[in-house]
C-alpha positions as a Markdown table, in Angstrom:
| # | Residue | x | y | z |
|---|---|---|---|---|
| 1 | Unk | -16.0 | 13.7 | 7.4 |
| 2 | Unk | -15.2 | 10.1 | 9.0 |
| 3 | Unk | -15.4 | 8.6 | 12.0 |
| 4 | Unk | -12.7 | 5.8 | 11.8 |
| 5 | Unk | -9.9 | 7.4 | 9.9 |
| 6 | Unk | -8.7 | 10.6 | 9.3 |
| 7 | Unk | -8.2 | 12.4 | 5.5 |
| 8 | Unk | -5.9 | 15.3 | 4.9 |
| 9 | Unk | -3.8 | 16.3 | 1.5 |
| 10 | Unk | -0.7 | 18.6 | 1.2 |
| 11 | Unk | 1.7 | 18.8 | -1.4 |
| 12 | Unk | 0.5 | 16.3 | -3.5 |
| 13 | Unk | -0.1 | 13.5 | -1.3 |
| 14 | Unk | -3.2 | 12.2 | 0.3 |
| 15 | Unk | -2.3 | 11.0 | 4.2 |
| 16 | Unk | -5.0 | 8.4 | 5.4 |
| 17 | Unk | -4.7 | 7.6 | 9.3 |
| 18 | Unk | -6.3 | 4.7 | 10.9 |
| 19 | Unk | -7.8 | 6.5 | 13.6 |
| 20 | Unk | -9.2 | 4.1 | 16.5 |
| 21 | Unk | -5.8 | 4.2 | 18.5 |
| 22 | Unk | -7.4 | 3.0 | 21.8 |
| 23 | Unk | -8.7 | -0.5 | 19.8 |
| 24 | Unk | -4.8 | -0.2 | 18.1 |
| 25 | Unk | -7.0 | 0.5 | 14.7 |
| 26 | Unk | -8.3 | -2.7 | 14.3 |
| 27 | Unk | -10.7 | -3.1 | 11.7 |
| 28 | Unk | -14.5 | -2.2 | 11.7 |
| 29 | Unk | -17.2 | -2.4 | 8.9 |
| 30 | Unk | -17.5 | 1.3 | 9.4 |
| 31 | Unk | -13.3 | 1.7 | 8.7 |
| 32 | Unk | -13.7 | -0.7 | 5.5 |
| 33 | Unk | -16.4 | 1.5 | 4.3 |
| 34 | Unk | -14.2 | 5.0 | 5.2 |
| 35 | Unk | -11.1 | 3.7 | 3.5 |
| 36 | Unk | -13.0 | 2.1 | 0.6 |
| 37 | Unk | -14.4 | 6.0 | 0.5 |
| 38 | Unk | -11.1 | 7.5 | 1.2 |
| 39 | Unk | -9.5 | 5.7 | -1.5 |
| 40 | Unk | -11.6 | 6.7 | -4.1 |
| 41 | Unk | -11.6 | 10.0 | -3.4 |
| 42 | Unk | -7.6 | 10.0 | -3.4 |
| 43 | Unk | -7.6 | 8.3 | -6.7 |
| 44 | Unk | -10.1 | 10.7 | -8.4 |
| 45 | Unk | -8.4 | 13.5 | -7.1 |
| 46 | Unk | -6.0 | 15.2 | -9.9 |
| 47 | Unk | -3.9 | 16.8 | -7.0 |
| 48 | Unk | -2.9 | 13.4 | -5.3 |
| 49 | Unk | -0.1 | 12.2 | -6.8 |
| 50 | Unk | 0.9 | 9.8 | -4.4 |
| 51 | Unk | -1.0 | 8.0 | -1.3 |
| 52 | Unk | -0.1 | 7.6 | 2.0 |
| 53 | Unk | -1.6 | 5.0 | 4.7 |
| 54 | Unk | -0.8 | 4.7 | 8.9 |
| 55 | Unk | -2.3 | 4.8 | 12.1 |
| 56 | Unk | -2.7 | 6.9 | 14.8 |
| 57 | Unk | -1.3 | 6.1 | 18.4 |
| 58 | Unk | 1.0 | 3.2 | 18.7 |
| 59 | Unk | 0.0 | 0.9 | 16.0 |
| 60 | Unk | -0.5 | 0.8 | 12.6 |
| 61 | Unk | -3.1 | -1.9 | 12.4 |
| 62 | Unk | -4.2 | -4.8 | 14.5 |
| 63 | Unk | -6.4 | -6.6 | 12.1 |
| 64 | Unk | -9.9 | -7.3 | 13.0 |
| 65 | Unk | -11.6 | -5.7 | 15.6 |
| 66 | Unk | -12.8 | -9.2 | 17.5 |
| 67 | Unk | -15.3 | -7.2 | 20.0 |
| 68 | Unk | -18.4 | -7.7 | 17.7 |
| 69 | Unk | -20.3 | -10.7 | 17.0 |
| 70 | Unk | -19.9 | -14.0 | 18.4 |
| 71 | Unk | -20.5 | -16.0 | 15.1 |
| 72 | Unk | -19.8 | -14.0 | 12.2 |
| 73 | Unk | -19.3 | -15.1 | 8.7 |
| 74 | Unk | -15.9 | -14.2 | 7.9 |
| 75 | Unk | -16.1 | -14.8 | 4.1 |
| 76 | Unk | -18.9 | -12.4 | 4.2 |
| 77 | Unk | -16.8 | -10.1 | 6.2 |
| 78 | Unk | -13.9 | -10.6 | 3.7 |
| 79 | Unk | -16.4 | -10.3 | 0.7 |
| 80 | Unk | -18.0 | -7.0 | 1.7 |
| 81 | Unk | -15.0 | -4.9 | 3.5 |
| 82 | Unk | -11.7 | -6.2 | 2.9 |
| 83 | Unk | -11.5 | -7.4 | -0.6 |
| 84 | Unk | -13.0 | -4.4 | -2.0 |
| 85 | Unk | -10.6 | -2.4 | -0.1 |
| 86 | Unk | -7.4 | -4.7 | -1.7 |
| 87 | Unk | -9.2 | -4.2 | -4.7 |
| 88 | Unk | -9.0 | -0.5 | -4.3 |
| 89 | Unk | -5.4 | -0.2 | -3.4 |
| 90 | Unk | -4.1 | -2.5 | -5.7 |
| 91 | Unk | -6.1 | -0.3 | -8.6 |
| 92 | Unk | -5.3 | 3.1 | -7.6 |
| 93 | Unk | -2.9 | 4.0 | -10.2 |
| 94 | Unk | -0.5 | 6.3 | -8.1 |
| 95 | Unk | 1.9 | 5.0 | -5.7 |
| 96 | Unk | 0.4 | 3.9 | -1.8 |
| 97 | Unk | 2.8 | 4.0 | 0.6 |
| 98 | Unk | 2.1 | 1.8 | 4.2 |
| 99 | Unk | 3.8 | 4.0 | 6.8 |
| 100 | Unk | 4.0 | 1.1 | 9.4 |
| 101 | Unk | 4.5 | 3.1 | 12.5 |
| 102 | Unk | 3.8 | 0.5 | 15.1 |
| 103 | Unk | 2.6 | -3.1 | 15.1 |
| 104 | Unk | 0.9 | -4.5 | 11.8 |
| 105 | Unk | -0.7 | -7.8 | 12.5 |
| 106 | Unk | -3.2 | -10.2 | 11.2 |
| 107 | Unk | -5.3 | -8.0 | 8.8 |
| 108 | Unk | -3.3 | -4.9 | 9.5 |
| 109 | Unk | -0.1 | -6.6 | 8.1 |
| 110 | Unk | -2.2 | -7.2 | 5.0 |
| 111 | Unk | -3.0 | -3.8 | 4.5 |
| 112 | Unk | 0.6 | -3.2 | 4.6 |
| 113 | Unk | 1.7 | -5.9 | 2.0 |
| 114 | Unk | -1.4 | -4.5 | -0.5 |
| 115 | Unk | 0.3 | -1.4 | -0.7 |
| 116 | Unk | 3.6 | -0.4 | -3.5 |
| 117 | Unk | 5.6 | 1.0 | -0.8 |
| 118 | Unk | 6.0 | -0.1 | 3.0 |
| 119 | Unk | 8.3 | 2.1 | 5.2 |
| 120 | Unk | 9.1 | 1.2 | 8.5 |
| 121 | Unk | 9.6 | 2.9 | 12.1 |
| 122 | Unk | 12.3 | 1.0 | 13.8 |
| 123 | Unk | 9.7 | 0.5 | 16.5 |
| 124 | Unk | 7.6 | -1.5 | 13.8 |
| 125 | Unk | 6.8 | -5.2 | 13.7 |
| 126 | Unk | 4.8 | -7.4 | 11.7 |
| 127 | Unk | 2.5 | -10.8 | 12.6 |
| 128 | Unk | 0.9 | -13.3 | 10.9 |
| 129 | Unk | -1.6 | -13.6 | 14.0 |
| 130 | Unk | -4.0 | -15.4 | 11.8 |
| 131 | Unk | -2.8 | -18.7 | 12.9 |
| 132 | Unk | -3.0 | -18.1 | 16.4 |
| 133 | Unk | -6.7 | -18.1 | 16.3 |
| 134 | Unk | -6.8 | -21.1 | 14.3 |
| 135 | Unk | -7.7 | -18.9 | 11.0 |
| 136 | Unk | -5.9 | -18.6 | 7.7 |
| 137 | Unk | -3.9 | -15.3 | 6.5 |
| 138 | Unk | -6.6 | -13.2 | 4.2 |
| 139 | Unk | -7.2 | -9.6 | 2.8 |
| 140 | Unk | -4.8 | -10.8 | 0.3 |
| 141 | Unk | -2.1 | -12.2 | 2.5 |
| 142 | Unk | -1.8 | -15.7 | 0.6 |
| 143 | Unk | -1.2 | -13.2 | -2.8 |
| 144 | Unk | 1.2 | -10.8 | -1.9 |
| 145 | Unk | 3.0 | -12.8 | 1.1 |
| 146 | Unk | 4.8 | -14.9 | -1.1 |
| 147 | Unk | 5.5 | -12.8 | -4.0 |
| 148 | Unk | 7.4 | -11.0 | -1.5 |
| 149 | Unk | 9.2 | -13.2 | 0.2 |
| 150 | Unk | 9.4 | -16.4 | -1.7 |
| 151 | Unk | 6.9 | -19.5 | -0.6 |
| 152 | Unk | 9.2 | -21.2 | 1.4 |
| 153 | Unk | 9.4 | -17.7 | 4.3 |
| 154 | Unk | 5.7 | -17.2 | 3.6 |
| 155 | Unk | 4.9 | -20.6 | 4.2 |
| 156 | Unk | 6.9 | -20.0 | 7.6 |
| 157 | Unk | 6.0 | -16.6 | 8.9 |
| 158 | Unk | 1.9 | -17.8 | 8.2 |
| 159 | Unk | 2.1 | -21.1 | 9.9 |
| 160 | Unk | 4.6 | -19.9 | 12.6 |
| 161 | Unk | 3.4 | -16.7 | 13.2 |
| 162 | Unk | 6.1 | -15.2 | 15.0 |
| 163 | Unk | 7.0 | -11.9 | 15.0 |
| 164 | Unk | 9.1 | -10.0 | 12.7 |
| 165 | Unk | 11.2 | -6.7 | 13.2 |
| 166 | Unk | 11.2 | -4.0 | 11.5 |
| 167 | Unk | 15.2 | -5.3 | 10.5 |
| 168 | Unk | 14.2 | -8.6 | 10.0 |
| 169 | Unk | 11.2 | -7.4 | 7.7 |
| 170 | Unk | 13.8 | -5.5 | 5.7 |
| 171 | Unk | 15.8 | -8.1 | 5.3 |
| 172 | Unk | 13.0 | -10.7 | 4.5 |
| 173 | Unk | 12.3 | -8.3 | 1.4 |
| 174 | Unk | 8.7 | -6.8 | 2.9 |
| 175 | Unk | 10.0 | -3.4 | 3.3 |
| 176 | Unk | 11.3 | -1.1 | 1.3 |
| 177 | Unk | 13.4 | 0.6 | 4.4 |
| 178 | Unk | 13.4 | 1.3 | 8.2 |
| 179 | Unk | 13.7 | 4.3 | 9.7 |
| 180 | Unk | 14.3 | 5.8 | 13.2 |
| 181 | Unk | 11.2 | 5.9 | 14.9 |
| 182 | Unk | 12.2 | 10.1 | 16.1 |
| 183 | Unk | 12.3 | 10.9 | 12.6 |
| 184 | Unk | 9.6 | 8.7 | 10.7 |
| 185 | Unk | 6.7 | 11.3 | 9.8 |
| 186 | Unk | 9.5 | 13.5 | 8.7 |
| 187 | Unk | 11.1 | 10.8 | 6.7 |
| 188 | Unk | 7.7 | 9.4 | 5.3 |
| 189 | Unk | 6.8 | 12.6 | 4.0 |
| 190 | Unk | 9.9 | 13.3 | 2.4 |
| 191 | Unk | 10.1 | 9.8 | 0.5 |
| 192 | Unk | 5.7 | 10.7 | -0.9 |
| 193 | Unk | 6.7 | 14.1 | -1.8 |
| 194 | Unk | 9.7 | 12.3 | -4.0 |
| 195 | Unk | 7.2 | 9.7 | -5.2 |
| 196 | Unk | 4.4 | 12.8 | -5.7 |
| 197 | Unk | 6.7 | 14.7 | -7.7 |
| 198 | Unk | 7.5 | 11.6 | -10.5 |
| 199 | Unk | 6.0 | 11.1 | -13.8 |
| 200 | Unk | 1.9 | 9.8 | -11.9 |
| 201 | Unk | 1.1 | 8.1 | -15.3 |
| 202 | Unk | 4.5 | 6.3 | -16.2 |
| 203 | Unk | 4.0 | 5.1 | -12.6 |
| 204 | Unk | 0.6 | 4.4 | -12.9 |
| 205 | Unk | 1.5 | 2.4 | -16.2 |
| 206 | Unk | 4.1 | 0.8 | -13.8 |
| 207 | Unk | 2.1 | -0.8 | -11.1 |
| 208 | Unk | -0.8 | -1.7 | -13.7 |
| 209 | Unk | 1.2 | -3.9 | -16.0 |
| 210 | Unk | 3.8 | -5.1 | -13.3 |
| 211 | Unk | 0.8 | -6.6 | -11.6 |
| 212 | Unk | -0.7 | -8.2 | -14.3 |
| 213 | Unk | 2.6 | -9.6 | -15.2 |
| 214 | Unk | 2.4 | -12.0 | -12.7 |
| 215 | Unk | -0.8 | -14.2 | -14.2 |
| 216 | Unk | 0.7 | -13.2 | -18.1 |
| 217 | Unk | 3.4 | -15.1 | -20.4 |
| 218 | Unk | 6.8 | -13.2 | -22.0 |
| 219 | Unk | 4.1 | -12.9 | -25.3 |
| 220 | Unk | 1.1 | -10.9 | -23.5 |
| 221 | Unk | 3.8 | -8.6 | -21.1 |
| 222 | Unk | 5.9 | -7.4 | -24.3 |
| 223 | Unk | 2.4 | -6.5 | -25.8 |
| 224 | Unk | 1.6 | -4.5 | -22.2 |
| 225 | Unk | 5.1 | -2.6 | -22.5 |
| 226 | Unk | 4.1 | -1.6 | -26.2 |
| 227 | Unk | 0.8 | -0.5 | -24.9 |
| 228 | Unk | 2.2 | 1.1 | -21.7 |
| 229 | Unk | 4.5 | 3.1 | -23.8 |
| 230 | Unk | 2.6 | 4.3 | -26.5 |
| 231 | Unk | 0.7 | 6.0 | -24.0 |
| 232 | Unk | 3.5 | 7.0 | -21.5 |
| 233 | Unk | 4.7 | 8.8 | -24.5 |
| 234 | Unk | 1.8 | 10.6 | -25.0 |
| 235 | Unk | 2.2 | 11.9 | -22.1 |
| 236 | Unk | 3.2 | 15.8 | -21.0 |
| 237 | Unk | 5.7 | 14.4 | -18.4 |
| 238 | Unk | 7.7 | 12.5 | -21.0 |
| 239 | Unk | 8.0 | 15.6 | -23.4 |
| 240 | Unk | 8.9 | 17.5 | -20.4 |
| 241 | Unk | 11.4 | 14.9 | -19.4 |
| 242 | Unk | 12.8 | 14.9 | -23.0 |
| 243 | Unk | 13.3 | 18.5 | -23.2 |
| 244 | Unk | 14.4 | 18.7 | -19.8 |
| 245 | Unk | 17.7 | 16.4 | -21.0 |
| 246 | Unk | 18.1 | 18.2 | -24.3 |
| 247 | Unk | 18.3 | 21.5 | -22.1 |
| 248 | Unk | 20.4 | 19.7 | -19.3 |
| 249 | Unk | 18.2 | 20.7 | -15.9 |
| 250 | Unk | 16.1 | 19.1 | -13.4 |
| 251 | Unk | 13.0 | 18.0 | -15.1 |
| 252 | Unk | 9.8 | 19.3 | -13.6 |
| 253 | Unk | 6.7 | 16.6 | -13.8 |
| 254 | Unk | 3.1 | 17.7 | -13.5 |
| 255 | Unk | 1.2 | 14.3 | -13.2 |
| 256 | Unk | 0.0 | 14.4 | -16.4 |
């Protein structure tokens, strides 16, 4: 079905793999197109509860793939493959997860930050590598960089661009946890199915309004909580949750 990426589902969650190992899946405008694809169909699909996102081989994502032309327009390039892409993440309403198996630099680290969840192998590392070229963090970078970290890191991990651990990115705040590079798939998949098996709207409701939070006053979030409410009420999960209290067992969530 793709050429750039791989696309598989089981139990709930849809696994999308950056799949140009021997280029350390950079980025082409064929892989934007894919994920922008992928994406979609992950969000449309009732069965995927929960998304997951990694790469194939050694890396995770080395940015842009710098082997095509020799003048492009990179705010075309941003305009036509990454922003949609960030736009697509950020509006799926079920919870991505970056698997970060290997190095995540430049355009690859932004994929990572764009996503809710970013688990780490120990063998991970993340670049701003923007700066070494003499360009400026993008895909979303300047956004989500410092509403991870603070501005006074993000200032210094974009302008430095050292590398950061998969330790030091843990303690910096940009990942939710390491873990041991021998046990990572297993690890990954058990921390999706968890996510997979929530309440999908009430999370959905979650990342929505929690985003918008950040350009809204205490007046317009309290009115997105009412709204958000109202309809996580409405939902089957939260009567299922309710009765699952009154009857004092595990609740069982459908997604809907």
């Amino acid at each position: 079905m793709f050429e750039t990426i791989m696309y598989e589902t089981r139990a709930g969650v849809a696994w999308i793999t950056l799949n140009r190992p021997e280029k350390l899946n950079a980025f082409t405008s064929v892989m934007h197109k894919e994920m922008l694809s992928a994406l979609k169909m992950a969000g449309k699909d009732e069965e995927v509860r929960a998304v997951v996102i990694t790469g194939a081989g050694r890396a995770f994502c080395s940015g842009q793939d710098l082997g095509g032309s020799e003048n492009p327009d990179y705010g075309e390039v941003l305009r036509q493959g990454y922003n949609p892409m960030v736009q697509a993440l950020v509006s799926i309403e079920k919870p991505v997860i970056a698997a970060v198996n290997g190095v995540a630099a430049g355009a690859g680290m932004s994929l990572a930050l764009a996503c809710d969840f970013r688990v780490a192998s120990d063998k991970a590392s993340f670049i701003e590598a923007f700066i070494h070229v003499g360009l400026v963090p993008d895909s979303g970078n300047l956004y989500f960089l410092p509403r991870l970290v603070g501005h006074a890191k993000a200032m210094e991990l974009a302008v430095l661009g050292e590398k950061v651990t998969a330790e030091q990115a843990k303690e910096f705040g940009l990942v939710t946890k390491v873990v041991s590079d021998a046990t990572f798939v297993q690890e990954v998949e058990t921390f999706a199915v968890r996510l997979a098996n929530m309440p999908t709207k009430a999370i959905g409701l979650i990342k929505r309004y929690m985003n918008k939070s950040w350009e809204s006053d205490l007046t317009e979030v309290l009115e997105y909580e009412a709204l958000a409410q109202k309809t996580a009420g409405g939902t089957v999960d939260h009567k299922e949750g309710v009765t699952a209290f009154m009857e004092k067992r595990k609740p069982v969530f459908t997604g809907k």
